[in-house]
CSV table of C-alpha atoms and ligand atoms in Angstrom, one decimal:
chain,number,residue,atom,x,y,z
A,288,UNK,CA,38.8,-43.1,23.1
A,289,UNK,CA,35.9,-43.8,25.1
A,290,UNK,CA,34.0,-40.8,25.5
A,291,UNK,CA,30.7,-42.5,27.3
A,292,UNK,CA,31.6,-40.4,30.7
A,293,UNK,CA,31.1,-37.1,28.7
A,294,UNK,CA,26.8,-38.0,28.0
A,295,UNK,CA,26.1,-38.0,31.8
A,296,UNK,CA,27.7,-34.1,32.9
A,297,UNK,CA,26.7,-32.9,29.4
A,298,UNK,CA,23.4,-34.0,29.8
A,299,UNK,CA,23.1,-32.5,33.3
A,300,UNK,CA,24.5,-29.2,32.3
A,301,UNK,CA,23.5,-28.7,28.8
A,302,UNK,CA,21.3,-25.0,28.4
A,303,UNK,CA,18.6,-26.8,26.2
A,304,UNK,CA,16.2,-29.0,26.8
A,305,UNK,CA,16.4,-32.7,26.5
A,306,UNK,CA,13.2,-35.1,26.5
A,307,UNK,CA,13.8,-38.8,25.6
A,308,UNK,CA,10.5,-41.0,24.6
A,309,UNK,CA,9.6,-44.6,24.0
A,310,UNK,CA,7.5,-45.5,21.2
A,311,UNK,CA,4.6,-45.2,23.2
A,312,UNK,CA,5.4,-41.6,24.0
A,313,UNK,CA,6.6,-42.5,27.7
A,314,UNK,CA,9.4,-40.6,29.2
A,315,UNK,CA,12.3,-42.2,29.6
A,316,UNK,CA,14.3,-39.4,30.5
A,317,UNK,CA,13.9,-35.4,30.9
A,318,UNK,CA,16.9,-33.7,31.6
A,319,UNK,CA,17.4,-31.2,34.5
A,320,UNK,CA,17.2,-27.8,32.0
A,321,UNK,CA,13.7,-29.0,31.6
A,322,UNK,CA,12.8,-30.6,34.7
A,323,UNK,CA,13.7,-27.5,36.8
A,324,UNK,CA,11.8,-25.3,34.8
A,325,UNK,CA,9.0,-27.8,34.7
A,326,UNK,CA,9.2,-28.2,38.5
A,327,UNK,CA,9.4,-31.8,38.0
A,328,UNK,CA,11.2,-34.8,39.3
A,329,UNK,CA,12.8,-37.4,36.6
A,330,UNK,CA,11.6,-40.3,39.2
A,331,UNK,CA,8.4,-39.5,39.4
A,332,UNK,CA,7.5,-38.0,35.7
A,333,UNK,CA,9.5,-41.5,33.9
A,334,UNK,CA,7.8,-44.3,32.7
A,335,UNK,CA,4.4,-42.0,32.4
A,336,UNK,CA,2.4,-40.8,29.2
A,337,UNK,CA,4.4,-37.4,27.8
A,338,UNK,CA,0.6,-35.7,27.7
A,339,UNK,CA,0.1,-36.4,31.8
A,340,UNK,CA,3.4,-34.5,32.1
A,341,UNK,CA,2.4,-32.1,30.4
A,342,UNK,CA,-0.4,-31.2,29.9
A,343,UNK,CA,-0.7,-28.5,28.0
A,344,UNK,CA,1.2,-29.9,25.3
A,345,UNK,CA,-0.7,-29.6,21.8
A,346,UNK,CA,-1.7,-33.5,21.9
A,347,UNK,CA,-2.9,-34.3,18.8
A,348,UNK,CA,-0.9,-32.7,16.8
A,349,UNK,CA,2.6,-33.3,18.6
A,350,UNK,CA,1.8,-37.2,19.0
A,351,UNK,CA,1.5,-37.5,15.0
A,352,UNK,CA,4.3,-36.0,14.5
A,353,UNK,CA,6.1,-37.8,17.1
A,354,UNK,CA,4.7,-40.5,16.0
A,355,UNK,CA,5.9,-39.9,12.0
A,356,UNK,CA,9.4,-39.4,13.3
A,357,UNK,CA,9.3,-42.9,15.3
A,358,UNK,CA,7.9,-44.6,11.9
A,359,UNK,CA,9.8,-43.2,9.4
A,360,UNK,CA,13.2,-42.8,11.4
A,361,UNK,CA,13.4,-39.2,10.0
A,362,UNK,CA,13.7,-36.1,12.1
A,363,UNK,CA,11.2,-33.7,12.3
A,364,UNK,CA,11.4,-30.0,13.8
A,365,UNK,CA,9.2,-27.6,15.3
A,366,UNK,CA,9.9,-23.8,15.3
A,367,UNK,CA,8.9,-21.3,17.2
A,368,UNK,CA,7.5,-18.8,14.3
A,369,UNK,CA,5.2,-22.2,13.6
A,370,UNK,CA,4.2,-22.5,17.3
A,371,UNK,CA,5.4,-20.2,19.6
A,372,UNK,CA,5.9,-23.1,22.1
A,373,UNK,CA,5.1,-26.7,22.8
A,374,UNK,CA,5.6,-27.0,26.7
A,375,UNK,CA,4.4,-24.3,28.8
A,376,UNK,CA,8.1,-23.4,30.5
A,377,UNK,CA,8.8,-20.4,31.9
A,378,UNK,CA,11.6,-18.2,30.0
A,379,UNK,CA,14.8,-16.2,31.4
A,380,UNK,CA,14.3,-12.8,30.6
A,381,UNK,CA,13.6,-10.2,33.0
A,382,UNK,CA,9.6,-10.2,34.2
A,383,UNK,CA,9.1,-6.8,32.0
A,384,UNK,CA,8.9,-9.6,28.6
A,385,UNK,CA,5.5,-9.7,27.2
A,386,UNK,CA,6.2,-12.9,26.5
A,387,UNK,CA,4.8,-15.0,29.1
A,388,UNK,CA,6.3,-18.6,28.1
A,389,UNK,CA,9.7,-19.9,26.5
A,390,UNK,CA,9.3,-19.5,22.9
A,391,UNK,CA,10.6,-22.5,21.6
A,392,UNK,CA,12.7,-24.3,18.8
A,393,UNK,CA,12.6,-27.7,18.9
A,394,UNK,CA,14.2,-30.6,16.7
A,395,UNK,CA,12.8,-34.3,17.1
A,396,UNK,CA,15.1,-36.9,16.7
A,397,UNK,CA,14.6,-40.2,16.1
A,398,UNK,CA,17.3,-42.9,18.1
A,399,UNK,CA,17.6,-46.5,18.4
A,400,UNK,CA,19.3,-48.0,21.1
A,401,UNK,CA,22.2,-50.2,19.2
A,402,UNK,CA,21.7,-53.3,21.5
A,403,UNK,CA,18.0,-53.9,22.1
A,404,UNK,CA,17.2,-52.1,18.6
A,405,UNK,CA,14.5,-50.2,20.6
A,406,UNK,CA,13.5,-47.0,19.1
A,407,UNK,CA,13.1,-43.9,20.6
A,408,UNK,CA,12.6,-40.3,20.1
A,409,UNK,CA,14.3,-37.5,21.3
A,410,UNK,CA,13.1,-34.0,21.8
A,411,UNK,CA,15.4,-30.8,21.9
A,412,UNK,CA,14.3,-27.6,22.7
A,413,UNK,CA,16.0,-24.2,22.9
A,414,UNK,CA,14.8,-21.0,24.4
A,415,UNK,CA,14.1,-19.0,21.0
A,416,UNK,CA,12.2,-16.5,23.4
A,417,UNK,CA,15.0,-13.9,22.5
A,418,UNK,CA,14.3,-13.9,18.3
A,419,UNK,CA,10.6,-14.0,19.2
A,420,UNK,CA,10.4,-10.9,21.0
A,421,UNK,CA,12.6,-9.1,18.8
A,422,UNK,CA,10.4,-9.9,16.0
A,423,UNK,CA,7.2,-8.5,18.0
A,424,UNK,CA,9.6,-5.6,18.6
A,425,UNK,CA,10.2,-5.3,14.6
A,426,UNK,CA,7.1,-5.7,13.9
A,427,UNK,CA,5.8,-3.5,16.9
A,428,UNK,CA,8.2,-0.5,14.9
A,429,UNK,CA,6.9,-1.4,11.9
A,430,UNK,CA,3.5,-0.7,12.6
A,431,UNK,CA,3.9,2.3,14.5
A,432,UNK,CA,6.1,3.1,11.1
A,433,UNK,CA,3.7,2.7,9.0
A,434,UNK,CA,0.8,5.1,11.0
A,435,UNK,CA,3.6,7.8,10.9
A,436,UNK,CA,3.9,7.3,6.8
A,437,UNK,CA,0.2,7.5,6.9
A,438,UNK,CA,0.0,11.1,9.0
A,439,UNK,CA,0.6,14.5,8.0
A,440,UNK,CA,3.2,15.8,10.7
A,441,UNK,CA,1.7,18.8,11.7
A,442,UNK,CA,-1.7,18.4,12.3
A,443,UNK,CA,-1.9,14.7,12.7
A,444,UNK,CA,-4.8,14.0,10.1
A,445,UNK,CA,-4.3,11.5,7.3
A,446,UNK,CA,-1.5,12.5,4.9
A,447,UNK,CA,-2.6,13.6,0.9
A,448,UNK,CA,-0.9,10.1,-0.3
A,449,UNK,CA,-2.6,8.2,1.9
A,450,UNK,CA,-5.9,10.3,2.4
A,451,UNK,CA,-6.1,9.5,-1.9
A,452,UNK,CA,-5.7,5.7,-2.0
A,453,UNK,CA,-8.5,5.8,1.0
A,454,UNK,CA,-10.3,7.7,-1.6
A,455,UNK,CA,-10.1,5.0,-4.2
A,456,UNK,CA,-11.0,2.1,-1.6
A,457,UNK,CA,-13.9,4.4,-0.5
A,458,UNK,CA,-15.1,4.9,-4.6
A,459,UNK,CA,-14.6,1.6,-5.2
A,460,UNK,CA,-16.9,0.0,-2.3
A,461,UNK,CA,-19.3,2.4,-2.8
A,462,UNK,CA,-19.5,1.6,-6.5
A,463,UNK,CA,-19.7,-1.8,-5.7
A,464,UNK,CA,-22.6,-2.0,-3.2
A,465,UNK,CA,-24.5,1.0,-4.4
A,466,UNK,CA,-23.7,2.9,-1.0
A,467,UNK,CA,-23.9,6.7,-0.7
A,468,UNK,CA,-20.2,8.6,-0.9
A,469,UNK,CA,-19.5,12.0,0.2
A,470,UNK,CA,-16.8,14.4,-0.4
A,471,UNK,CA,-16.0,17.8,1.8
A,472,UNK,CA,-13.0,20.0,0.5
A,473,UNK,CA,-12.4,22.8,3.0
A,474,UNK,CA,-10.0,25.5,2.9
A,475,UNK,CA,-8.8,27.8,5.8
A,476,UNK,CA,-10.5,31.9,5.1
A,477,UNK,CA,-7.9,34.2,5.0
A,478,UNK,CA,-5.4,32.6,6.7
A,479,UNK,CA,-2.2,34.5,4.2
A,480,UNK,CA,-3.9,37.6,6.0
A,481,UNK,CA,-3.6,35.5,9.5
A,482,UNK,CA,0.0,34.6,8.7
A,483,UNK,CA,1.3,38.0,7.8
A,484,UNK,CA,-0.7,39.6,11.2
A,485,UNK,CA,0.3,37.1,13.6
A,486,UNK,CA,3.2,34.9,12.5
A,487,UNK,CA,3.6,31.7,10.7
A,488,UNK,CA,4.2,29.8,14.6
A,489,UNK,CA,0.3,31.0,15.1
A,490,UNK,CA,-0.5,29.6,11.4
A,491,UNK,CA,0.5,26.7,12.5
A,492,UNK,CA,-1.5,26.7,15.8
A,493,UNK,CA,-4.5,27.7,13.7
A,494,UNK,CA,-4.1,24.9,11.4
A,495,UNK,CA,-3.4,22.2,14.2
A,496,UNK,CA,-6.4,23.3,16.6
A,497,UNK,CA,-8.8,23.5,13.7
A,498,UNK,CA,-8.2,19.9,12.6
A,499,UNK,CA,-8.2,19.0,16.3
A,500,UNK,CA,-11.9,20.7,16.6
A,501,UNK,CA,-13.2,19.2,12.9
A,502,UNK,CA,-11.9,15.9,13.8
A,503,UNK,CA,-14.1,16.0,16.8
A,504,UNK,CA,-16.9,16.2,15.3
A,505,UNK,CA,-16.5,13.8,12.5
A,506,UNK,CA,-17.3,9.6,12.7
A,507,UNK,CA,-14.9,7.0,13.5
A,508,UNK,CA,-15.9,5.8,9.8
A,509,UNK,CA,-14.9,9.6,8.4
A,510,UNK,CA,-11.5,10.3,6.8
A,511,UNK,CA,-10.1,13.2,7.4
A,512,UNK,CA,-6.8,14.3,4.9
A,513,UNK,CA,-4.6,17.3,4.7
A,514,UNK,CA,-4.8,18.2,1.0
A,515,UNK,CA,-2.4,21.1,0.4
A,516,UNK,CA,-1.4,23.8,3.0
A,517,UNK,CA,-4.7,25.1,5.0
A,518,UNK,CA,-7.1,22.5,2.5
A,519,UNK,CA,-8.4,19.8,4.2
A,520,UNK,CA,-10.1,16.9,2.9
A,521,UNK,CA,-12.5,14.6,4.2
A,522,UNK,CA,-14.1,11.2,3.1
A,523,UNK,CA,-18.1,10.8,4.4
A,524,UNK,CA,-18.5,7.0,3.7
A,525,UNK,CA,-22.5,5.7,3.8
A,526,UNK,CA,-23.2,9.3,3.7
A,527,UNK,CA,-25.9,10.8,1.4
A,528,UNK,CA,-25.7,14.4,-0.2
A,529,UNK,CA,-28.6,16.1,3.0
A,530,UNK,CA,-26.0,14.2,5.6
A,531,UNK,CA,-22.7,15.8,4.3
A,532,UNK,CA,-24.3,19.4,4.0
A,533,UNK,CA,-25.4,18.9,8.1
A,534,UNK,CA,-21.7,17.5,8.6
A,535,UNK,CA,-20.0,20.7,6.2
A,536,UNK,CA,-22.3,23.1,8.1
A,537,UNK,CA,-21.5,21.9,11.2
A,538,UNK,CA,-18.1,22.4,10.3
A,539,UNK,CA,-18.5,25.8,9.7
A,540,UNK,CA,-20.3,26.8,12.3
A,541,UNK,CA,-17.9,25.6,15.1
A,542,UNK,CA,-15.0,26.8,13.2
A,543,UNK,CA,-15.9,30.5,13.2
A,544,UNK,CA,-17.4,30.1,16.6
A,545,UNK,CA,-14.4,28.9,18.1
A,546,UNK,CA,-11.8,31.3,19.3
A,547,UNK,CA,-8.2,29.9,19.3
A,548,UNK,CA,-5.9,30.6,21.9
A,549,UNK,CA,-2.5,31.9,20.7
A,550,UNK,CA,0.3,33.7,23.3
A,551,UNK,CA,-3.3,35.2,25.4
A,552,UNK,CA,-4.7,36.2,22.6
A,553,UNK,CA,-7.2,34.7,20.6
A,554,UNK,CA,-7.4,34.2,17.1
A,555,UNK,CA,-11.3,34.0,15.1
A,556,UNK,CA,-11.1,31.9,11.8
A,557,UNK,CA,-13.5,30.6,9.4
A,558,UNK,CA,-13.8,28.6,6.3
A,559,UNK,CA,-15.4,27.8,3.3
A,560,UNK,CA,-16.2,24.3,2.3
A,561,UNK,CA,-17.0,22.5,-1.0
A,562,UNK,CA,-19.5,19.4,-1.0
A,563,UNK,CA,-19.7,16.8,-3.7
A,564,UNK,CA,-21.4,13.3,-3.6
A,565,UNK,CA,-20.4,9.8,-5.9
A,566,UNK,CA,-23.3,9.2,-8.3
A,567,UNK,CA,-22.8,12.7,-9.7
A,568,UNK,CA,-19.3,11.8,-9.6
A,569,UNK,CA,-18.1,8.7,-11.1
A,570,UNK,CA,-14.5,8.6,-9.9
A,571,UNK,CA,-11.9,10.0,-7.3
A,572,UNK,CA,-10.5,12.6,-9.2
A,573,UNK,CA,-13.9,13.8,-10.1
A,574,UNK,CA,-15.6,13.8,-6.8
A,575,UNK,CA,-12.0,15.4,-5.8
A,576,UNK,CA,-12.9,18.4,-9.0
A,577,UNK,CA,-16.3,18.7,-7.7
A,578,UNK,CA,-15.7,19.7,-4.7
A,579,UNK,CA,-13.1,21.7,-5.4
A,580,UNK,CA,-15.0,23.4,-7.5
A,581,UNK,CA,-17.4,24.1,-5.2
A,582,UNK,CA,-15.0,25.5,-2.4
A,583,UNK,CA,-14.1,28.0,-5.4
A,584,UNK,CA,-17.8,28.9,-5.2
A,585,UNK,CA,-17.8,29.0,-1.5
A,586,UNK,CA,-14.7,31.9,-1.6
A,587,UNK,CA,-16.4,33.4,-4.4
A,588,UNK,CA,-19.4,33.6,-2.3
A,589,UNK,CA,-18.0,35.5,0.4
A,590,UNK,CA,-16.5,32.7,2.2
A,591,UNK,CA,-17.5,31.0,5.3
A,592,UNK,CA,-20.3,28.7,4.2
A,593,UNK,CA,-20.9,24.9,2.3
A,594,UNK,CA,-21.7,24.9,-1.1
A,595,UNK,CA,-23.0,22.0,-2.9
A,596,UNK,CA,-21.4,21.1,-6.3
A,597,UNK,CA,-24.3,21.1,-9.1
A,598,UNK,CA,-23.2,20.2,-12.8
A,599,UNK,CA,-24.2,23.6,-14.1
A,600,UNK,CA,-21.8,25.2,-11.8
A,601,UNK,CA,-19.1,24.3,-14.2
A,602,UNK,CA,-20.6,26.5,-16.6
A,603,UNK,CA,-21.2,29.6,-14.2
A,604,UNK,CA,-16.9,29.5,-13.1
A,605,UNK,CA,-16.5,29.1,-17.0
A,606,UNK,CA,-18.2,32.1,-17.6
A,607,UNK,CA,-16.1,33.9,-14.8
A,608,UNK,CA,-13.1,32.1,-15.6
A,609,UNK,CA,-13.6,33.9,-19.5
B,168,GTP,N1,1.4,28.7,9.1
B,168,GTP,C1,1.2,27.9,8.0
B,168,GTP,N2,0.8,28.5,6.8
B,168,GTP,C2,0.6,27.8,5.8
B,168,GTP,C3,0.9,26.4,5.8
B,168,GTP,N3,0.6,25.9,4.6
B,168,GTP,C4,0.2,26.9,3.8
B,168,GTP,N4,0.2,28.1,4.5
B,168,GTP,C5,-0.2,29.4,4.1
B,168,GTP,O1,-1.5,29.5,3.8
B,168,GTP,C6,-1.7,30.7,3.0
B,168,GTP,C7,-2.7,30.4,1.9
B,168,GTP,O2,-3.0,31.6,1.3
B,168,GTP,P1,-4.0,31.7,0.0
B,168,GTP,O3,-3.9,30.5,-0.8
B,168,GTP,O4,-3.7,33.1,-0.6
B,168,GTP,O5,-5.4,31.7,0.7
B,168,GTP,P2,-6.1,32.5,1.8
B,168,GTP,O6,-5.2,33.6,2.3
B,168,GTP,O7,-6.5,31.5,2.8
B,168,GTP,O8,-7.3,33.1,1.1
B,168,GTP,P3,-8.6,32.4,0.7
B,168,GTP,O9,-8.4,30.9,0.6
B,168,GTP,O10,-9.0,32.9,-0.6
B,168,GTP,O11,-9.6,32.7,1.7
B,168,GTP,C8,-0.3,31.1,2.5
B,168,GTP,O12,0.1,32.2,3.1
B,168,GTP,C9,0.6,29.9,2.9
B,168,GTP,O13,1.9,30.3,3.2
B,168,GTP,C10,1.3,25.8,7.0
B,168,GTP,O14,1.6,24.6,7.1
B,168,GTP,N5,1.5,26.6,8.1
C-alpha cells in the first residue's frame, strides 16, 4: 500500500516538533508545531542558516553535533536534563510555571533522500517541560525535607543529630587552619519548678521564646542546637575564648531580663551557661565535656551566670562528686 499521503497531515498535525536540515544546516522544512510557536513562516525561514532562525540556539555546540550526525550517519539526542532547551519556544502550561521556555527532548536523525542520495538531518523535539518541572518540584520537597530533618520541631534551632556533625565540620576546619573554636552549653534555671507552677503548654512557650531571643543575638556564622530538653547548644566559629564569654554573658543577661508573655502573665527565667574553647579541647566530645562541665559549675554556683571551663575544674567536681 502506498502510504505517502499519510507524511503531509501527519506532519501538519503531529504535537512535536519537526526541523529538517541540509548539510549546510539550512532549513529545508520546519513543521507547523514549531513554526507557530516560533512565530515563523516556513517560506520565509527555508533555505536560510538554522542559527539566523534562531538565534538563540547554542551554536557551537549544536552545529558539531549536527554536524557528527550528518558525517557519521548515526543519530544523536539531546535531553532536557542535559540542556534544558535548544530553541527558545514558549511551553503549554498555565503562566503560573516557573519555567519560562519548553524544556525540551530532542532526537537528531540523520536521512538521505533515496533518489538524489542527499543527506539530511532531522530534528525532533518534544515538550519535556512537564518531567522538568516535576523534578524542580521533587527536588524543591526535598530540600525543604531535608531543613525539616535538620530542625528541632519545637523551637526551630538545629536539631542534636545535626547540631553534632556541624560540630565535627566546625573541629575539623578549625584544626586545620588554626582558627579559634568556641563552645556555649546552656541550660534553662529552674524550669521543672516553671513546669510544675505554670504548665508544660508555658514550658514550652518558655523554651520557644528563649531560643527565639538567643538566636537574635547570635551571628549568621553561629550554630545554635537543642541538646536535650531545656539544654541548648551553640557552635562560636572564628571565635576566641574573651569573644564567647561577651557572647555567653550576653546571653545571660537578656535572658533574665526578658519577661515572657504567657496567658497575660509574664514569666522571668534565667540560665546558666558553660564555655569551653578548641585548643584546650582537642575534639567534639571533649569541647562538648567541657562545657558541660562547666554549666555543672554554673548551677553549682548559684545559677544564672557563664563559667569558663579550666582543666583543674575537673578536679574541684571530682572532689564534690566523692
Ligand atoms: N515544657 C517542656 N519541658 C521540658 C521539655 N524538655 C524537658 N523539659 C522539662 O525540663 C525540666 C528539667 O528539669 P531539671 O533537669 O530538674 O532541671 P531544672 O529544673 O531546670 O533545674 P536546674 O537545671 O538545676 O536549674 C523537666 O521538668 C523536664 O520535664 C520540653 O520540651 N518542654
Amino acid at each position: 500500500m502506498d502510504i505517502d499521503w499519510l507524511s503531509g497531515p501527519l506532519l501538519q498535525q503531529l504535537n512535536s516538533g519537526v526541523i529538517l536540515l541540509n548539510k549546510q544546516l539550512q532549513v529545508v522544512y520546519i513543521n507547523p508545531y514549531i513554526c507557530r510557536r516560533a512565530d515563523i513562516q516556513l517560506e520565509s525561514v527555508q533555505g536560510k542558516d538554522l542559527f539566523s532562525v534562531f538565534a538563540d540556539a547554542p551554536k557551537a555546540w549544536l552545529s558539531r553535533k549536527l554536524n557528527s550526525v550528518l558525517s557519521l550517519q548515526s543519530p544523536a539526542f539531546s535531553s532536557w536534563e542535559q540542556r534544558q532547551y535548544l530553541f527558545k519556544l514558549p511551553h503549554l502550561r498555565p503562566v503560573s510555571s516557573a519555567n519560562q521556555y519548553m524544556a525540551q527532548n530532542c532526537n537528531m536523525l540523520p536521512l538521505t533522500e533515496p533518489s538524489s542520495g542527499e543527506h539530511f538531518v532531522c530534528l525532533l523535539i518534544e515538550d519535556a517541560t512537564d518531567a522538568y518541572v516535576y523534578q524542580s518540584q521533587l527536588q524543591q520537597s526535598n530540600l525543604q525535607l531535608q531543613q525539616v530533618n535538620r530542625l528541632d520541631g519545637l523551637t526551630g534551632v538545629l536539631n542534636r543529630n545535626y547540631w553534632q556533625q556541624q560540630l565535627e565540620v566546625e573541629v575539623q576546619r578549625a584544626g586545620r587552619y588554626q582558627h579559634p573554636l568556641s563552645l556555649l552549653f546552656f541550660d534553662l534555671d529552674k524550669f521543672k519548678r516553671l513546669n510544675d507552677e505554670y504548665g508544660h503548654q508555658a514550658g514550652d512557650i518558655v523554651l520557644i521564646e528563649v531560643a527565639k531571643l538567643i538566636g537574635s543575638l547570635l551571628r549568621e556564622t553561629d550554630l545554635f542546637g537543642r541538646y536535650g530538653g531545656e539544654e541548648f547548644a551553640i557552635i562560636l566559629p572564628d571565635t576566641p575564648l574573651e569573644g564567647a564569654i561577651e557572647v555567653a554573658k550576653r546571653i545571660c543577661q537578656r535572658v533574665a531580663a526578658t519577661p515572657i508573655e504567657y496567658q497575660q502573665q509574664q514569666l522571668m527565667t534565667s540560665v546558666s551557661v558553660g564555655v569551653s574553647q578548641f585548643s584546650i579541647a582537642t575534639s567534639a566530645d571533649e569541647l562538648i565535656q567541657q562545657a558541660d562541665l562547666a554549666l555543672y559549675q554554673a548551677k553549682r554556683n548559684g545559677r544564672n551566670q557563664v563559667v569558663t571551663y579550666y582543666p583543674e575544674l575537673i578536679d574541684s567536681l571530682k572532689k564534690v562528686k566523692t
